[in-house]
mmCIF file of C-alpha atoms in Angstrom:
data_model
loop_
_atom_site.group_PDB
_atom_site.id
_atom_site.type_symbol
_atom_site.label_atom_id
_atom_site.label_comp_id
_atom_site.label_asym_id
_atom_site.label_seq_id
_atom_site.Cartn_x
_atom_site.Cartn_y
_atom_site.Cartn_z
ATOM 1 C CA MET A 1 10.017 -13.377 6.487
ATOM 2 C CA SER A 2 7.949 -15.720 8.770
ATOM 3 C CA LEU A 3 4.741 -13.991 9.863
ATOM 4 C CA SER A 4 1.262 -15.061 10.978
ATOM 5 C CA PRO A 5 -0.992 -12.670 9.142
ATOM 6 C CA ALA A 6 -4.572 -12.061 9.840
ATOM 7 C CA GLN A 7 -7.097 -13.302 7.424
ATOM 8 C CA LEU A 8 -7.915 -11.340 4.232
ATOM 9 C CA THR A 9 -10.331 -8.561 5.012
ATOM 10 C CA PRO A 10 -12.600 -7.382 2.081
ATOM 11 C CA HIS A 11 -13.202 -3.695 1.719
ATOM 12 C CA GLY A 12 -15.339 -3.740 -1.581
ATOM 13 C CA ARG A 13 -14.814 -2.627 -5.025
ATOM 14 C CA GLY A 14 -12.094 -5.355 -5.519
ATOM 15 C CA PHE A 15 -9.899 -4.238 -2.548
ATOM 16 C CA SER A 16 -8.881 -6.469 0.407
ATOM 17 C CA THR A 17 -6.170 -6.261 3.023
ATOM 18 C CA TRP A 18 -4.159 -8.455 5.267
ATOM 19 C CA HIS A 19 -1.641 -7.658 8.004
ATOM 20 C CA ALA A 20 0.750 -8.900 10.634
ATOM 21 C CA TYR A 21 3.182 -7.601 13.204
ATOM 22 C CA ASP A 22 6.859 -8.024 12.267
ATOM 23 C CA PRO A 23 8.971 -8.152 15.462
ATOM 24 C CA SER A 24 12.231 -7.642 13.503
ATOM 25 C CA CYS A 25 11.167 -4.077 12.388
ATOM 26 C CA LYS A 26 8.778 -3.473 15.355
ATOM 27 C CA ALA A 27 6.091 -2.555 12.930
ATOM 28 C CA GLU A 28 2.594 -3.598 11.850
ATOM 29 C CA LEU A 29 2.940 -4.556 8.108
ATOM 30 C CA TRP A 30 -0.280 -4.247 5.819
ATOM 31 C CA SER A 31 -0.630 -5.512 2.261
ATOM 32 C CA THR A 32 -3.324 -4.705 -0.215
ATOM 33 C CA LEU A 33 -4.933 -6.960 -2.809
ATOM 34 C CA TYR A 34 -6.944 -5.662 -5.836
ATOM 35 C CA ARG A 35 -9.137 -8.209 -7.945
ATOM 36 C CA SER A 36 -10.385 -7.119 -11.326
ATOM 37 C CA ALA A 37 -11.296 -9.037 -14.551
ATOM 38 C CA HIS A 38 -7.709 -8.550 -15.531
ATOM 39 C CA GLY A 39 -6.389 -10.740 -12.695
ATOM 40 C CA THR A 40 -5.152 -10.044 -9.133
ATOM 41 C CA THR A 41 -2.604 -7.372 -7.997
ATOM 42 C CA LEU A 42 -0.735 -7.703 -4.693
ATOM 43 C CA PHE A 43 0.807 -4.373 -3.230
ATOM 44 C CA ASP A 44 3.689 -4.919 -0.769
ATOM 45 C CA PRO A 45 2.855 -8.500 0.063
ATOM 46 C CA ILE A 46 3.771 -10.185 3.227
ATOM 47 C CA ASN A 47 3.194 -13.832 3.876
ATOM 48 C CA TRP A 48 -0.177 -15.039 2.811
ATOM 49 C CA PRO A 49 -3.015 -15.740 5.335
ATOM 50 C CA GLN A 50 -2.850 -19.497 5.977
ATOM 51 C CA GLU A 51 -6.681 -20.074 5.871
ATOM 52 C CA THR A 52 -7.107 -18.141 2.707
ATOM 53 C CA PRO A 53 -6.780 -19.750 -0.683
ATOM 54 C CA LEU A 54 -3.960 -18.353 -2.871
ATOM 55 C CA PRO A 55 -4.850 -15.967 -5.721
ATOM 56 C CA THR A 56 -4.916 -17.619 -9.140
ATOM 57 C CA PRO A 57 -2.852 -16.291 -12.206
ATOM 58 C CA PRO A 58 -2.557 -13.833 -13.558
ATOM 59 C CA VAL A 59 -1.038 -12.121 -10.525
ATOM 60 C CA ARG A 60 0.990 -8.983 -10.523
ATOM 61 C CA ILE A 61 2.986 -7.907 -7.366
ATOM 62 C CA ILE A 62 3.699 -4.253 -6.880
ATOM 63 C CA ARG A 63 6.412 -2.994 -4.574
ATOM 64 C CA THR A 64 5.639 0.671 -3.510
ATOM 65 C CA ASN A 65 9.340 1.517 -2.794
ATOM 66 C CA THR A 66 12.674 -0.242 -2.892
ATOM 67 C CA ASN A 67 12.476 -0.922 0.890
ATOM 68 C CA HIS A 68 9.377 -3.223 0.497
ATOM 69 C CA ASP A 69 10.736 -6.185 -0.960
ATOM 70 C CA ARG A 70 9.120 -7.983 1.956
ATOM 71 C CA PHE A 71 7.820 -11.240 0.402
ATOM 72 C CA CYS A 72 7.552 -9.939 -3.293
ATOM 73 C CA GLN A 73 9.927 -12.595 -4.696
ATOM 74 C CA GLY A 74 8.577 -15.347 -2.602
ATOM 75 C CA MET A 75 4.971 -14.403 -3.362
ATOM 76 C CA ALA A 76 5.762 -14.224 -7.105
ATOM 77 C CA GLY A 77 7.066 -17.942 -6.997
ATOM 78 C CA LEU A 78 4.182 -19.031 -4.844
ATOM 79 C CA VAL A 79 1.458 -17.639 -7.129
ATOM 80 C CA HIS A 80 3.375 -17.893 -10.356
ATOM 81 C CA GLY A 81 3.144 -14.024 -10.560
ATOM 82 C CA THR A 82 5.307 -11.182 -11.867
ATOM 83 C CA VAL A 83 6.783 -8.260 -9.996
ATOM 84 C CA GLU A 84 5.944 -5.146 -11.972
ATOM 85 C CA THR A 85 5.925 -1.332 -11.653
ATOM 86 C CA GLU A 86 2.621 -0.552 -13.619
ATOM 87 C CA VAL A 87 -0.907 -1.753 -12.982
ATOM 88 C CA ALA A 88 -3.765 -1.367 -15.611
ATOM 89 C CA GLY A 89 -6.393 0.883 -14.257
ATOM 90 C CA PHE A 90 -4.039 2.722 -11.766
ATOM 91 C CA GLU A 91 -2.182 5.867 -12.053
ATOM 92 C CA ASN A 92 1.336 5.873 -10.666
ATOM 93 C CA VAL A 93 1.848 8.890 -8.252
ATOM 94 C CA PRO A 94 5.530 9.403 -7.367
ATOM 95 C CA LEU A 95 6.022 10.615 -3.825
ATOM 96 C CA SER A 96 9.646 11.856 -3.931
ATOM 97 C CA GLY A 97 11.260 12.509 -0.589
ATOM 98 C CA ALA A 98 9.938 9.455 1.229
ATOM 99 C CA GLY A 99 11.845 6.163 0.674
ATOM 100 C CA GLU A 100 13.754 5.477 -2.462
ATOM 101 C CA GLY A 101 11.443 4.819 -5.373
ATOM 102 C CA GLU A 102 8.299 5.701 -3.254
ATOM 103 C CA THR A 103 5.209 5.474 -5.549
ATOM 104 C CA ALA A 104 1.686 5.471 -4.712
ATOM 105 C CA TYR A 105 -1.024 3.939 -6.986
ATOM 106 C CA PHE A 106 -4.428 5.728 -7.669
ATOM 107 C CA HIS A 107 -7.382 3.834 -8.929
ATOM 108 C CA PRO A 108 -9.667 6.535 -10.490
ATOM 109 C CA GLU A 109 -12.639 4.225 -10.940
ATOM 110 C CA SER A 110 -12.910 3.463 -7.171
ATOM 111 C CA LYS A 111 -11.158 6.716 -6.036
ATOM 112 C CA SER A 112 -8.688 4.405 -3.976
ATOM 113 C CA LEU A 113 -5.099 5.327 -3.240
ATOM 114 C CA VAL A 114 -2.634 2.602 -2.310
ATOM 115 C CA VAL A 115 0.485 4.051 -0.678
ATOM 116 C CA GLY A 116 3.749 2.615 0.799
ATOM 117 C CA ASP A 117 5.656 4.351 3.419
ATOM 118 C CA ALA A 118 4.966 8.109 2.734
ATOM 119 C CA LEU A 119 1.613 7.988 4.774
ATOM 120 C CA ILE A 120 1.229 5.907 7.961
ATOM 121 C CA ASN A 121 -1.981 5.253 9.821
ATOM 122 C CA LEU A 122 -1.114 3.500 13.075
ATOM 123 C CA PRO A 123 -2.259 3.970 16.545
ATOM 124 C CA PRO A 124 -1.994 6.137 18.750
ATOM 125 C CA HIS A 125 -1.012 8.788 16.213
ATOM 126 C CA GLY A 126 -3.408 8.078 13.402
ATOM 127 C CA LEU A 127 -2.648 9.395 9.907
ATOM 128 C CA THR A 128 0.859 10.869 9.695
ATOM 129 C CA LEU A 129 3.642 11.486 7.255
ATOM 130 C CA LEU A 130 6.729 9.150 7.258
ATOM 131 C CA PRO A 131 8.916 10.395 10.142
ATOM 132 C CA ASP A 132 11.780 12.647 8.932
ATOM 133 C CA LYS A 133 14.442 10.337 10.114
ATOM 134 C CA TYR A 134 13.296 7.767 7.498
ATOM 135 C CA CYS A 135 12.879 10.205 4.658
ATOM 136 C CA THR A 136 15.355 10.885 1.854
ATOM 137 C CA ASP A 137 14.236 14.552 1.784
ATOM 138 C CA PRO A 138 11.391 15.477 4.233
ATOM 139 C CA ILE A 139 10.732 18.903 2.545
ATOM 140 C CA GLN A 140 10.368 17.295 -0.817
ATOM 141 C CA LEU A 141 8.079 14.517 0.715
ATOM 142 C CA ARG A 142 5.697 17.437 1.959
ATOM 143 C CA GLN A 143 5.607 19.015 -1.551
ATOM 144 C CA SER A 144 4.898 15.545 -3.126
ATOM 145 C CA VAL A 145 2.084 14.697 -0.655
ATOM 146 C CA ARG A 146 0.431 18.108 -1.384
ATOM 147 C CA ARG A 147 -0.155 16.992 -4.880
ATOM 148 C CA LEU A 148 -2.495 14.231 -3.646
ATOM 149 C CA SER A 149 -5.114 17.130 -2.988
ATOM 150 C CA GLN A 150 -5.572 17.059 -6.892
ATOM 151 C CA LEU A 151 -7.032 13.689 -6.555
ATOM 152 C CA PRO A 152 -10.656 12.669 -5.726
ATOM 153 C CA ILE A 153 -9.528 10.321 -2.986
ATOM 154 C CA GLU A 154 -12.266 8.343 -1.064
ATOM 155 C CA ARG A 155 -10.183 5.535 0.245
ATOM 156 C CA ILE A 156 -6.638 4.991 1.272
ATOM 157 C CA PHE A 157 -4.776 1.688 1.770
ATOM 158 C CA PHE A 158 -1.415 1.757 3.567
ATOM 159 C CA ALA A 159 1.674 -0.410 3.890
ATOM 160 C CA HIS A 160 1.651 0.542 7.640
ATOM 161 C CA GLY A 161 -1.888 0.949 9.008
ATOM 162 C CA ALA A 162 -5.546 0.215 8.751
ATOM 163 C CA PRO A 163 -7.275 1.488 5.686
ATOM 164 C CA ILE A 164 -9.376 4.694 5.534
ATOM 165 C CA VAL A 165 -12.467 3.654 3.702
ATOM 166 C CA HIS A 166 -14.570 6.851 3.670
ATOM 167 C CA ASP A 167 -13.785 10.574 3.090
ATOM 168 C CA GLY A 168 -10.042 9.849 2.505
ATOM 169 C CA LEU A 169 -9.247 13.307 1.137
ATOM 170 C CA SER A 170 -10.945 14.892 4.134
ATOM 171 C CA VAL A 171 -8.980 12.854 6.463
ATOM 172 C CA LEU A 172 -5.780 13.573 4.458
ATOM 173 C CA ASN A 173 -6.326 17.288 4.180
ATOM 174 C CA PRO A 174 -4.812 18.399 7.491
ATOM 175 C CA LEU A 175 -1.474 16.896 6.267
ATOM 176 C CA LEU A 176 -1.593 18.739 3.046
ATOM 177 C CA SER A 177 -1.689 22.261 4.440
#
């Protein structure tokens, strides 16, 4: 993967994002960074922004589904990080029916949700579910996503689309009905 991502954009509470258009899949790819006293976590990383210093160890790399290898192994080598499935301070939220192994990560302290392909927030449509043609089971995905209404979500970070940084559950509710 050889992309030219935009610089890191901070969103507060330890979260930042970066993104780039990937002509091979004709999609805007977004990655999320979370920094805490325990180190740095990179969700679905793409190439690192050139003008931004690399994160220093310890660095954990999280793949939200099996389709998001993207630059995970390359980034792990670059920052001496490890690819993992659990993150301290986050709850794993399986979203069955999207892509294989789709898991969102909820950070209760900041009320932030990091999601892979199950939810997409791209123009001109805004927030939508993963299109049925890409789902392993569209009906099951709708059932899985409804469980998100039980979480006090304020912010949502996506693998495809700009983050929602206020009133995340209110924006998400129309998809949950």
